[in-house]
Short mmCIF file of C-alpha atoms in Angstrom, two decimals:
data_model
loop_
_atom_site.label_atom_id
_atom_site.label_comp_id
_atom_site.label_asym_id
_atom_site.label_seq_id
_atom_site.Cartn_x
_atom_site.Cartn_y
_atom_site.Cartn_z
CA MET A 19 -5.62 -27.07 15.98
CA LYS A 20 -6.89 -26.85 19.65
CA ARG A 21 -5.31 -23.64 20.33
CA LYS A 22 -7.13 -22.37 17.33
CA SER A 23 -9.88 -23.77 18.32
CA GLN A 24 -9.89 -21.94 21.57
CA ASN A 25 -9.13 -18.39 19.85
CA THR A 26 -12.12 -18.75 17.51
CA ILE A 27 -14.54 -19.80 20.97
CA ASN A 28 -12.85 -16.69 22.81
CA LYS A 29 -13.53 -14.23 19.58
CA LYS A 30 -16.99 -15.85 19.76
CA LYS A 31 -17.65 -14.52 23.21
CA GLN A 32 -16.28 -11.30 22.09
CA ASP A 33 -18.88 -11.09 19.27
CA ARG A 34 -21.57 -11.46 21.58
CA ALA A 35 -20.47 -9.21 24.05
CA ALA A 36 -19.58 -6.51 21.68
CA PHE A 37 -23.27 -7.38 20.74
CA PHE A 38 -24.88 -7.70 23.70
CA TRP A 39 -23.61 -4.85 25.69
CA PRO A 40 -25.14 -2.16 22.72
CA MET A 41 -28.82 -3.76 22.30
CA PHE A 42 -28.96 -3.90 26.21
CA ALA A 43 -28.05 0.17 25.76
CA ILE A 44 -30.77 0.47 23.44
CA LEU A 45 -33.32 -1.55 25.09
CA VAL A 46 -33.45 0.18 27.95
CA ILE A 47 -33.42 3.67 26.31
CA LEU A 48 -36.34 2.28 24.30
CA GLY A 49 -38.36 1.16 27.84
CA ALA A 50 -37.51 4.47 29.66
CA TRP A 51 -39.25 6.32 26.29
CA GLN A 52 -42.29 4.14 26.50
CA THR A 53 -42.58 4.38 29.79
CA ALA A 54 -42.43 8.17 29.29
CA SER A 55 -45.20 7.94 26.64
CA GLY A 56 -47.01 5.49 28.37
CA THR A 57 -47.86 7.14 31.70
CA GLY A 58 -48.38 10.64 29.66
CA LEU A 59 -45.19 12.48 31.23
CA ILE A 60 -44.59 13.53 27.43
CA SER A 61 -47.59 13.65 25.77
CA LYS A 62 -48.29 11.89 22.63
CA PHE A 63 -48.43 14.76 20.28
CA MET A 64 -44.85 15.37 21.19
CA LEU A 65 -42.89 12.65 21.35
CA PRO A 66 -45.17 9.34 19.78
CA SER A 67 -43.71 5.95 21.85
CA PRO A 68 -41.87 2.82 20.64
CA ILE A 69 -44.78 1.03 19.84
CA ASP A 70 -46.52 3.71 18.07
CA VAL A 71 -43.92 4.26 15.54
CA VAL A 72 -43.45 0.60 14.71
CA LYS A 73 -47.42 0.69 14.26
CA SER A 74 -47.43 3.43 12.01
CA PHE A 75 -43.82 1.84 10.29
CA ILE A 76 -45.92 -1.36 9.34
CA ASP A 77 -49.22 0.40 8.32
CA ASP A 78 -47.04 2.63 5.97
CA PHE A 79 -44.53 0.01 4.77
CA PRO A 80 -45.86 0.24 1.29
CA LEU A 81 -45.98 4.28 1.03
CA LEU A 82 -42.28 3.62 3.18
CA MET A 83 -40.96 1.73 0.30
CA SER A 84 -42.10 2.83 -2.67
CA ASN A 85 -40.53 6.42 -1.16
CA ALA A 86 -36.94 4.61 -0.36
CA LYS A 87 -37.09 2.96 -3.94
CA VAL A 88 -36.46 6.73 -5.09
CA THR A 89 -34.22 8.06 -2.88
CA LEU A 90 -32.16 5.14 -2.73
CA ILE A 91 -32.00 5.48 -6.56
CA GLU A 92 -30.81 8.85 -6.23
CA ALA A 93 -28.27 7.89 -3.50
CA PHE A 94 -27.19 5.25 -5.24
CA VAL A 95 -26.73 7.57 -8.98
CA GLY A 96 -25.23 10.23 -6.70
CA LEU A 97 -22.82 8.23 -4.99
CA ALA A 98 -21.37 6.28 -7.85
CA MET A 99 -20.32 9.36 -9.68
CA GLY A 100 -19.05 10.80 -6.69
CA VAL A 101 -16.81 8.20 -6.31
CA LEU A 102 -16.02 8.20 -10.42
CA ILE A 103 -15.20 11.41 -9.94
CA GLY A 104 -13.50 11.99 -6.61
CA PHE A 105 -11.30 8.84 -8.03
CA LEU A 106 -10.84 10.53 -11.18
CA MET A 107 -9.82 14.19 -9.72
CA ALA A 108 -7.46 12.50 -7.05
CA VAL A 109 -5.52 10.76 -9.71
CA VAL A 110 -5.25 13.97 -11.89
CA MET A 111 -4.15 16.04 -8.65
CA ASP A 112 -1.02 13.16 -7.97
CA ARG A 113 -0.31 12.90 -11.40
CA PHE A 114 0.22 16.96 -11.92
CA GLU A 115 1.16 18.62 -8.78
CA LYS A 116 0.22 21.80 -10.29
CA VAL A 117 -3.25 21.03 -11.05
CA TYR A 118 -2.77 19.79 -7.25
CA GLN A 119 -2.12 23.35 -6.78
CA ALA A 120 -4.32 25.13 -8.22
CA PHE A 121 -7.68 22.93 -7.28
CA TYR A 122 -7.04 21.67 -4.27
CA PRO A 123 -8.28 24.71 -1.89
CA LEU A 124 -11.09 24.72 -4.36
CA ILE A 125 -12.08 21.57 -4.05
CA VAL A 126 -11.96 22.20 -0.17
CA LEU A 127 -13.52 25.22 -0.65
CA THR A 128 -16.82 23.33 -1.92
CA GLN A 129 -17.20 21.57 1.44
CA THR A 130 -17.47 24.55 3.25
CA VAL A 131 -20.57 25.97 1.62
CA PRO A 132 -24.02 24.28 3.67
CA THR A 133 -25.28 21.96 1.66
CA VAL A 134 -28.59 23.81 2.93
CA ALA A 135 -27.97 26.36 0.80
CA ILE A 136 -26.81 25.12 -2.11
CA ALA A 137 -29.79 22.46 -2.86
CA PRO A 138 -32.79 25.13 -3.50
CA LEU A 139 -30.36 26.66 -5.80
CA LEU A 140 -29.54 23.23 -7.38
CA VAL A 141 -33.69 23.13 -7.68
CA LEU A 142 -33.68 26.39 -9.18
CA TRP A 143 -31.18 25.43 -11.84
CA PHE A 144 -32.34 22.33 -12.75
CA GLY A 145 -36.12 21.69 -11.62
CA TYR A 146 -37.78 19.14 -8.88
CA GLU A 147 -36.23 15.92 -10.90
CA MET A 148 -33.66 13.48 -10.16
CA THR A 149 -30.86 15.95 -11.64
CA PRO A 150 -30.68 18.48 -8.22
CA LYS A 151 -30.48 15.91 -6.22
CA VAL A 152 -27.67 13.67 -7.59
CA ILE A 153 -25.55 16.92 -8.22
CA LEU A 154 -25.72 17.79 -4.38
CA ILE A 155 -25.47 13.90 -3.68
CA VAL A 156 -22.22 14.23 -5.82
CA ILE A 157 -20.86 17.29 -4.42
CA VAL A 158 -20.64 15.74 -0.78
CA THR A 159 -19.90 12.40 -1.41
CA PHE A 160 -16.73 13.25 -4.03
CA PHE A 161 -14.85 15.15 -1.57
CA PRO A 162 -13.99 11.98 1.39
CA ILE A 163 -12.81 9.84 -1.96
CA THR A 164 -10.64 12.34 -3.41
CA VAL A 165 -8.96 13.57 -0.08
CA SER A 166 -8.26 10.37 1.04
CA MET A 167 -7.16 8.40 -2.34
CA LEU A 168 -4.85 11.25 -2.82
CA ASP A 169 -3.35 10.92 0.71
CA GLY A 170 -3.39 7.55 0.15
CA PHE A 171 -1.35 7.61 -2.98
CA ARG A 172 1.08 9.78 -1.44
CA ALA A 173 1.43 7.76 1.20
CA ALA A 174 3.54 5.59 -1.16
CA ASP A 175 6.89 4.67 0.19
CA ARG A 176 9.33 6.33 -1.67
CA ASP A 177 11.48 3.24 -1.86
CA MET A 178 8.90 1.06 -3.07
CA ILE A 179 8.38 3.65 -6.14
CA SER A 180 12.62 3.93 -6.52
CA LEU A 181 12.89 0.69 -6.83
CA MET A 182 9.95 0.39 -9.79
CA ARG A 183 11.62 2.71 -11.30
CA SER A 184 14.51 1.06 -11.06
CA MET A 185 13.35 -1.87 -12.93
CA GLY A 186 11.97 0.41 -15.82
CA ALA A 187 8.48 0.75 -14.59
CA SER A 188 6.61 3.52 -16.36
CA LYS A 189 4.71 5.97 -14.26
CA MET A 190 1.18 4.55 -15.34
CA GLN A 191 2.77 0.89 -13.98
CA ILE A 192 3.43 2.61 -10.79
CA PHE A 193 0.21 3.88 -10.34
CA TRP A 194 -1.45 0.49 -11.21
CA PHE A 195 1.05 -1.70 -9.18
CA VAL A 196 1.34 0.89 -6.21
CA LYS A 197 -0.28 3.67 -5.62
CA PHE A 198 -3.53 2.40 -6.55
CA PRO A 199 -3.74 -0.59 -4.78
CA GLY A 200 -1.39 1.10 -1.27
CA SER A 201 -4.39 3.14 -1.02
CA LEU A 202 -7.03 1.05 -0.94
CA SER A 203 -8.17 1.09 2.81
CA GLN A 204 -8.16 4.64 2.78
CA PHE A 205 -10.81 4.54 -0.16
CA PHE A 206 -12.99 2.14 1.72
CA ALA A 207 -12.81 4.39 5.01
CA SER A 208 -14.00 6.82 3.03
CA LEU A 209 -16.47 5.17 0.75
CA ARG A 210 -18.27 4.21 4.12
CA ILE A 211 -18.45 7.97 5.27
CA SER A 212 -19.30 9.31 1.67
CA ALA A 213 -22.29 5.94 1.37
CA SER A 214 -24.25 7.78 4.28
CA TYR A 215 -23.64 11.13 3.22
CA ALA A 216 -24.92 9.85 -0.02
CA VAL A 217 -28.37 8.54 1.67
CA VAL A 218 -28.76 12.02 4.04
CA GLY A 219 -27.69 13.99 0.85
CA ALA A 220 -30.40 12.36 -1.40
CA VAL A 221 -33.14 13.31 1.79
CA ILE A 222 -32.23 16.74 2.59
CA SER A 223 -32.12 17.76 -1.51
CA GLU A 224 -35.80 16.18 -1.67
CA TRP A 225 -36.88 18.07 1.39
CA LEU A 226 -35.87 21.67 -0.98
CA GLY A 227 -38.13 19.97 -3.89
CA GLY A 228 -39.49 16.91 -5.47
CA PHE A 229 -42.30 15.00 -5.94
CA ASN A 230 -41.20 11.60 -3.96
CA GLY A 231 -39.02 10.05 -2.27
CA LEU A 232 -38.72 10.12 1.90
CA GLY A 233 -37.31 13.37 2.47
CA VAL A 234 -40.93 14.41 0.70
CA TYR A 235 -42.86 11.98 2.41
CA MET A 236 -40.58 13.23 5.80
CA ILE A 237 -41.82 17.09 5.26
CA ARG A 238 -45.43 15.64 4.70
CA VAL A 239 -45.86 13.83 7.47
CA LYS A 240 -45.24 17.15 9.28
CA LYS A 241 -47.01 19.16 7.94
CA ALA A 242 -49.56 16.84 9.37
CA PHE A 243 -48.44 16.40 12.49
CA SER A 244 -47.72 12.98 11.97
CA PHE A 245 -44.86 12.58 14.24
CA ASP A 246 -45.26 8.91 14.34
CA LYS A 247 -44.82 8.62 10.70
CA MET A 248 -41.93 10.87 10.63
CA PHE A 249 -40.41 9.29 13.44
CA ALA A 250 -41.16 5.78 11.29
CA VAL A 251 -39.06 8.00 8.58
CA ILE A 252 -35.87 8.70 10.94
CA PHE A 253 -35.92 4.91 11.80
CA LEU A 254 -36.10 3.94 8.54
CA ILE A 255 -33.08 6.27 7.06
CA SER A 256 -30.68 5.20 9.88
CA ALA A 257 -31.77 1.57 8.99
CA ILE A 258 -30.64 2.03 5.33
CA SER A 259 -27.52 4.14 6.18
CA LEU A 260 -26.22 1.52 8.67
CA LEU A 261 -26.93 -1.60 6.01
CA LEU A 262 -25.11 0.53 3.14
CA MET A 263 -21.74 0.59 5.68
CA LYS A 264 -22.17 -2.98 5.93
CA ALA A 265 -22.42 -3.33 2.23
CA VAL A 266 -18.95 -1.52 1.86
CA ASN A 267 -17.60 -3.85 4.61
CA LEU A 268 -18.28 -7.23 3.13
CA LEU A 269 -17.07 -5.38 -0.33
CA GLN A 270 -13.52 -4.76 1.10
CA LYS A 271 -13.61 -8.00 2.63
CA LYS A 272 -14.04 -9.62 -1.27
CA CYS A 273 -11.64 -6.51 -3.02
CA MET A 274 -8.80 -6.78 -0.21
CA PRO A 275 -8.40 -11.04 0.21
CA TRP A 276 -5.32 -10.10 2.20
CA GLU A 277 -6.41 -7.73 4.92
CA GLU A 278 -8.40 -11.32 5.68
CA ARG A 279 -5.46 -13.26 6.54
CA LYS A 280 -4.05 -10.82 8.64
CA MET B 24 29.08 -11.88 -19.84
CA ALA B 25 28.21 -9.56 -18.07
CA GLU B 26 30.28 -6.82 -17.05
CA LEU B 27 29.96 -3.42 -14.89
CA ILE B 28 32.44 -0.46 -15.32
CA VAL B 29 31.53 2.35 -13.59
CA THR B 30 33.87 6.14 -14.62
CA ASP B 31 34.95 8.60 -12.45
CA VAL B 32 31.83 8.99 -11.39
CA THR B 33 30.83 12.00 -8.94
CA MET B 34 28.27 13.17 -7.72
CA SER B 35 26.38 16.49 -4.94
CA TYR B 36 23.39 16.99 -3.04
CA GLU B 37 22.67 20.70 -2.48
CA GLY B 38 26.21 21.96 -3.65
CA GLN B 39 27.99 19.50 -1.82
CA HIS B 40 29.74 16.63 -3.28
CA VAL B 41 28.37 13.34 -1.77
CA ILE B 42 30.96 10.80 -3.90
CA GLU B 43 34.12 11.61 -6.18
CA ASP B 44 35.83 10.05 -8.60
CA ILE B 45 34.73 6.65 -7.85
CA SER B 46 36.02 3.78 -10.32
CA LEU B 47 35.49 0.57 -10.17
CA GLU B 48 35.27 -2.72 -12.02
CA LEU B 49 32.35 -6.02 -11.58
CA HIS B 50 33.44 -8.94 -13.68
CA GLU B 51 31.22 -11.50 -14.27
CA ASN B 52 30.16 -13.62 -11.40
CA GLU B 53 31.94 -11.67 -9.35
CA LEU B 54 30.68 -11.06 -5.54
CA VAL B 55 32.44 -7.00 -4.88
CA CYS B 56 31.37 -5.36 -1.40
CA LEU B 57 31.48 -2.24 -1.18
CA LEU B 58 32.39 -1.14 2.33
CA GLY B 59 32.04 1.99 4.61
CA ALA B 60 30.41 4.16 7.65
CA SER B 61 27.08 4.54 7.35
CA GLY B 62 25.95 7.73 5.11
CA GLY B 63 29.37 7.75 3.41
CA GLY B 64 27.80 7.63 -0.05
CA LYS B 65 27.35 4.13 -0.94
CA THR B 66 23.77 3.96 -1.68
CA THR B 67 24.05 7.49 -4.13
CA LEU B 68 26.61 5.48 -5.71
CA PHE B 69 24.10 2.78 -6.20
CA ASN B 70 21.46 5.13 -7.34
CA VAL B 71 23.52 6.44 -9.87
CA ILE B 72 24.92 2.95 -11.31
CA SER B 73 20.86 1.76 -11.57
CA GLY B 74 20.26 4.53 -13.40
CA LEU B 75 17.61 6.15 -11.02
CA ASN B 76 19.94 9.34 -10.77
CA ILE B 77 21.98 10.94 -12.92
CA PRO B 78 26.19 11.51 -11.63
CA ASP B 79 27.20 15.59 -11.99
CA LYS B 80 30.30 13.69 -13.93
CA GLY B 81 31.49 10.19 -14.70
CA ASN B 82 29.60 7.38 -16.91
CA VAL B 83 27.94 3.76 -16.08
CA VAL B 84 28.81 1.10 -18.77
CA LEU B 85 27.29 -2.39 -19.19
CA ASN B 86 28.83 -5.06 -21.49
CA GLY B 87 30.03 -2.37 -23.55
CA GLU B 88 27.39 0.03 -23.42
CA GLU B 89 26.61 3.33 -21.84
CA ILE B 90 23.93 3.16 -19.50
CA THR B 91 24.58 6.24 -17.39
CA GLY B 92 20.94 8.28 -16.20
CA GLN B 93 19.01 4.56 -17.70
CA PRO B 94 16.85 3.20 -15.21
CA GLY B 95 15.78 -0.48 -16.17
CA HIS B 96 19.35 -2.19 -16.69
CA ILE B 97 20.11 -3.51 -13.16
CA SER B 98 18.65 -4.59 -10.88
CA TYR B 99 18.41 -3.51 -7.48
CA MET B 100 17.08 -4.55 -3.75
CA LEU B 101 17.23 -2.51 -1.04
CA GLN B 102 17.70 -3.09 3.12
CA LYS B 103 13.98 -2.92 3.22
CA ASP B 104 11.94 -5.96 1.22
CA LEU B 105 9.65 -4.01 -0.63
CA LEU B 106 7.21 -6.60 -0.92
CA LEU B 107 4.01 -5.67 -2.11
CA PRO B 108 1.56 -6.68 1.07
CA TYR B 109 -1.34 -7.34 -1.00
CA ARG B 110 0.68 -9.65 -3.97
CA THR B 111 1.33 -13.16 -2.74
CA ILE B 112 4.84 -13.93 -2.98
CA GLU B 113 4.39 -15.43 -6.53
CA ASP B 114 3.07 -12.48 -7.84
CA ASN B 115 5.21 -10.06 -5.82
CA VAL B 116 8.62 -12.20 -7.70
CA ALA B 117 6.86 -12.15 -11.20
CA LEU B 118 6.45 -8.24 -10.54
CA PRO B 119 9.51 -7.02 -13.18
CA LEU B 120 8.11 -9.48 -15.32
CA LEU B 121 4.80 -8.16 -15.47
CA ILE B 122 7.06 -4.49 -15.78
CA LYS B 123 8.42 -5.74 -18.61
CA GLY B 124 5.16 -6.31 -20.43
CA GLU B 125 4.59 -10.28 -19.38
CA LYS B 126 1.36 -11.63 -19.03
CA LYS B 127 0.45 -12.51 -15.49
CA LYS B 128 -0.02 -16.20 -16.24
CA ALA B 129 3.18 -16.63 -18.53
CA ALA B 130 4.81 -14.46 -15.56
CA ARG B 131 4.13 -16.97 -13.07
CA GLU B 132 5.22 -19.89 -14.68
CA LYS B 133 8.48 -18.09 -15.26
CA VAL B 134 9.27 -17.95 -11.24
CA ARG B 135 7.78 -20.77 -10.12
CA PRO B 136 11.22 -23.29 -11.22
CA PHE B 137 13.11 -21.01 -8.87
CA PHE B 138 11.16 -21.35 -5.86
CA GLU B 139 13.30 -24.45 -5.03
CA GLU B 140 16.50 -23.04 -5.27
CA PHE B 141 15.86 -20.52 -3.40
CA GLY B 142 14.72 -22.20 -0.47
CA LEU B 143 10.98 -20.76 -1.05
CA GLU B 144 8.82 -23.80 -1.43
CA GLY B 145 5.09 -23.46 -0.13
CA THR B 146 5.34 -19.59 -0.37
CA GLN B 147 4.09 -19.01 -3.67
CA GLU B 148 0.49 -18.60 -1.99
CA LYS B 149 1.41 -16.65 1.20
CA TYR B 150 0.94 -13.25 1.58
CA PRO B 151 4.03 -11.45 2.72
CA HIS B 152 3.60 -10.38 6.50
CA GLN B 153 2.52 -14.45 7.32
CA LEU B 154 6.30 -14.23 5.92
CA SER B 155 9.62 -14.35 8.73
CA GLY B 156 12.03 -11.73 7.90
CA GLY B 157 14.79 -13.94 6.27
CA MET B 158 12.19 -15.61 3.99
CA ARG B 159 10.76 -12.34 2.65
CA GLN B 160 14.36 -11.15 1.84
CA ARG B 161 14.99 -14.31 0.44
CA ALA B 162 11.97 -13.59 -1.60
CA ALA B 163 13.15 -10.17 -2.62
CA LEU B 164 15.99 -11.46 -3.78
CA LEU B 165 14.71 -13.51 -5.95
CA ARG B 166 12.48 -10.72 -7.62
CA THR B 167 15.76 -8.77 -8.29
CA TYR B 168 17.40 -12.43 -9.55
CA MET B 169 14.04 -12.57 -12.52
CA PHE B 170 14.80 -8.69 -13.15
CA SER B 171 17.99 -9.36 -14.18
CA ARG B 172 20.24 -12.16 -14.23
CA ASP B 173 23.42 -9.64 -14.94
CA VAL B 174 24.29 -7.53 -12.69
CA ALA B 175 22.50 -6.74 -9.15
CA LEU B 176 23.13 -4.24 -7.04
CA LEU B 177 22.12 -4.73 -3.25
CA ASP B 178 21.96 -2.51 -0.66
CA GLU B 179 22.65 -4.13 2.81
CA PRO B 180 20.28 -6.45 2.55
CA PHE B 181 20.54 -8.42 5.35
CA SER B 182 21.55 -5.91 8.42
CA ALA B 183 18.14 -5.48 9.23
CA LEU B 184 18.12 -9.08 10.30
CA ASP B 185 18.78 -9.96 13.66
CA THR B 186 22.55 -12.22 14.16
CA LEU B 187 21.34 -15.57 14.03
CA THR B 188 18.77 -14.87 10.92
CA LYS B 189 21.58 -12.92 8.85
CA SER B 190 24.26 -16.03 9.74
CA ASP B 191 21.68 -18.33 8.23
CA MET B 192 21.15 -16.16 5.64
CA HIS B 193 24.89 -15.58 4.70
CA ARG B 194 25.04 -19.33 4.49
CA TRP B 195 22.09 -19.43 2.03
CA TYR B 196 23.06 -16.73 0.43
CA LEU B 197 26.80 -18.13 -0.78
CA ASP B 198 24.74 -21.33 -1.53
CA VAL B 199 22.12 -19.73 -4.01
CA MET B 200 24.99 -17.64 -5.55
CA ASP B 201 27.10 -20.68 -6.09
CA LYS B 202 23.89 -22.44 -8.06
CA ILE B 203 22.71 -19.57 -10.01
CA LYS B 204 25.66 -17.37 -11.33
CA MET B 205 25.22 -13.11 -10.82
CA SER B 206 27.52 -10.76 -10.66
CA THR B 207 26.89 -8.67 -7.61
CA LEU B 208 27.60 -5.68 -6.38
CA PHE B 209 27.18 -5.30 -2.45
CA ILE B 210 26.79 -2.98 -0.11
CA THR B 211 27.74 -3.28 3.35
CA HIS B 212 29.04 -1.73 6.68
CA ASP B 213 29.65 -5.19 8.42
CA ILE B 214 33.18 -6.15 8.13
CA ASP B 215 32.72 -9.96 8.70
CA GLU B 216 29.92 -10.05 6.83
CA ALA B 217 32.52 -8.29 3.01
CA LEU B 218 34.91 -10.74 4.23
CA LEU B 219 32.71 -13.28 4.38
CA LEU B 220 30.83 -12.95 1.53
CA SER B 221 32.40 -11.36 -1.27
CA ASP B 222 35.22 -11.87 -4.14
CA ARG B 223 36.54 -8.88 -3.61
CA ILE B 224 36.25 -5.74 -1.43
CA TYR B 225 36.25 -1.73 -2.13
CA LEU B 226 36.73 0.65 0.92
CA LEU B 227 34.77 3.62 0.35
CA THR B 228 36.26 6.22 3.21
CA GLY B 229 36.13 10.03 4.18
CA VAL B 230 33.85 12.70 3.09
CA PRO B 231 33.05 13.25 0.25
CA GLY B 232 33.33 9.18 -0.39
CA ARG B 233 36.30 7.98 -2.15
CA ILE B 234 37.63 4.39 -3.06
CA THR B 235 40.93 4.26 -0.92
CA GLU B 236 41.21 0.69 -1.13
CA GLU B 237 40.74 -2.79 -3.13
CA ILE B 238 41.42 -5.86 -1.20
CA VAL B 239 41.19 -9.46 -2.61
CA ILE B 240 39.65 -11.90 -0.58
CA ARG B 241 42.09 -15.17 -1.87
CA GLU B 242 40.00 -17.59 -0.49
CA PRO B 243 38.92 -20.05 -2.72
CA LYS B 244 34.67 -21.35 -3.06
CA PRO B 245 32.91 -22.33 -1.67
CA ARG B 246 34.02 -20.81 1.50
CA ARG B 247 34.71 -23.25 4.24
CA LYS B 248 32.66 -23.50 7.22
CA ASP B 249 35.01 -22.12 9.55
CA PHE B 250 36.71 -19.46 7.40
CA ASN B 251 35.11 -16.39 9.94
CA LEU B 252 37.34 -18.18 12.58
CA SER B 253 40.78 -18.61 11.12
CA GLU B 254 44.05 -16.54 11.20
CA GLU B 255 43.24 -15.18 7.84
CA PHE B 256 40.25 -14.20 8.10
CA LEU B 257 41.34 -11.93 11.47
CA GLU B 258 44.44 -10.60 9.04
CA TYR B 259 41.98 -9.21 6.49
CA LYS B 260 40.01 -8.00 8.82
CA ARG B 261 42.89 -6.28 10.80
CA MET B 262 44.22 -4.52 7.92
CA ILE B 263 40.22 -3.14 6.75
CA ILE B 264 39.65 -1.83 10.51
CA GLU B 265 43.20 0.12 10.02
CA LYS B 266 42.33 1.55 6.95
CA LEU B 267 38.74 2.29 7.57
#
């Protein structure tokens, strides 16, 4: 019992250190940045000072939030569809070897096309509303899911599958009892990637045509040369991505209780 | 009534015979060892008996019914415990029942009474990684038993354990077998293990593997504690070493 409490104390110490050092580094950089723009070393219209950025973040807060809402909805819808499509593709390709051979190279190919290049085409085909944005997000988010889940399915222990077969398990049962739960940690690793891609994808697609959203807002403030506002948006976008990743971590802990006890 | 009869089984991989003309019998409540060097085709034979692979020749009959190439009749346990890391011990043990289509709750209730008998009390809610190697093999054996009480194939179930745990497991195993009665075919490359546990031993030797000898161990069960130090034991051992 005593040893256990000692361990938790040590863990807390470690957690604090893991929090302290990055914070320290960020503060140093912010301090240097503030000094550089405060003393006029870098002119304000080139690089706004951190304090200016915070000010415009507070001033524009309602506007930022209403735009963020649009972007987040696109990101969520796109991500949800991307995950679903990615999962289904992995299942089908795992089940049918020929489908895997035929489509896997094609899927890899879709990822070599730069998003910025397809986005205007999608706008041309589907207009300025939500559809082209969601499609773009699906294109960028399904891939990590498909690849990692497929890897997870294929990494299932041969002997375990033999054992299941010897018990008379059907392919479906082998999938649900062995392959699917075995690929969950890969799934969550790729979901973290896909979640951040979804936000970035939404912003990029908004740059290239749309009525609201953080991307549209970003272009607008850039055209007005309000770089302080621009930085406020950038800050918000990375904050959203970080929060999403954190949410995925929490979800993973909920869904994989056996990892907790290790 | 459980009786397994294997007749003239020949199996090859890539044109090479791995096992040839294997015939053997397993009677009710008998514990029979298949003893031979690693890589001698023992596992190949088990894959045929369990129905995972179809032999080139020969057949497998269980209780008068031909089951050649049909998985799902005979339970099979491997050297690795193969417990699913994301399921509690209880749910792992219940797996064969779930595969047969039973509801989760009913399956759990069915397996629960056996935990004590198998020396697994208190592990129901635990995950496999929280158990020692020996305890995991116990759970794996219970899972095997839950699948079928007729005939079990055990493929070197204790060979991954350290010596002390292993002899502990042997004592436990004989004890459990005495209680539950299960006809078992047991693969091992360990002569002492074979002598200690079995009623009969088949020697599988050569390439391709053939059964070259059948030895009946005339030592009553439950075996006395110092059987493995007795004259008879050494006599059997000498005979087997000569013939291998």
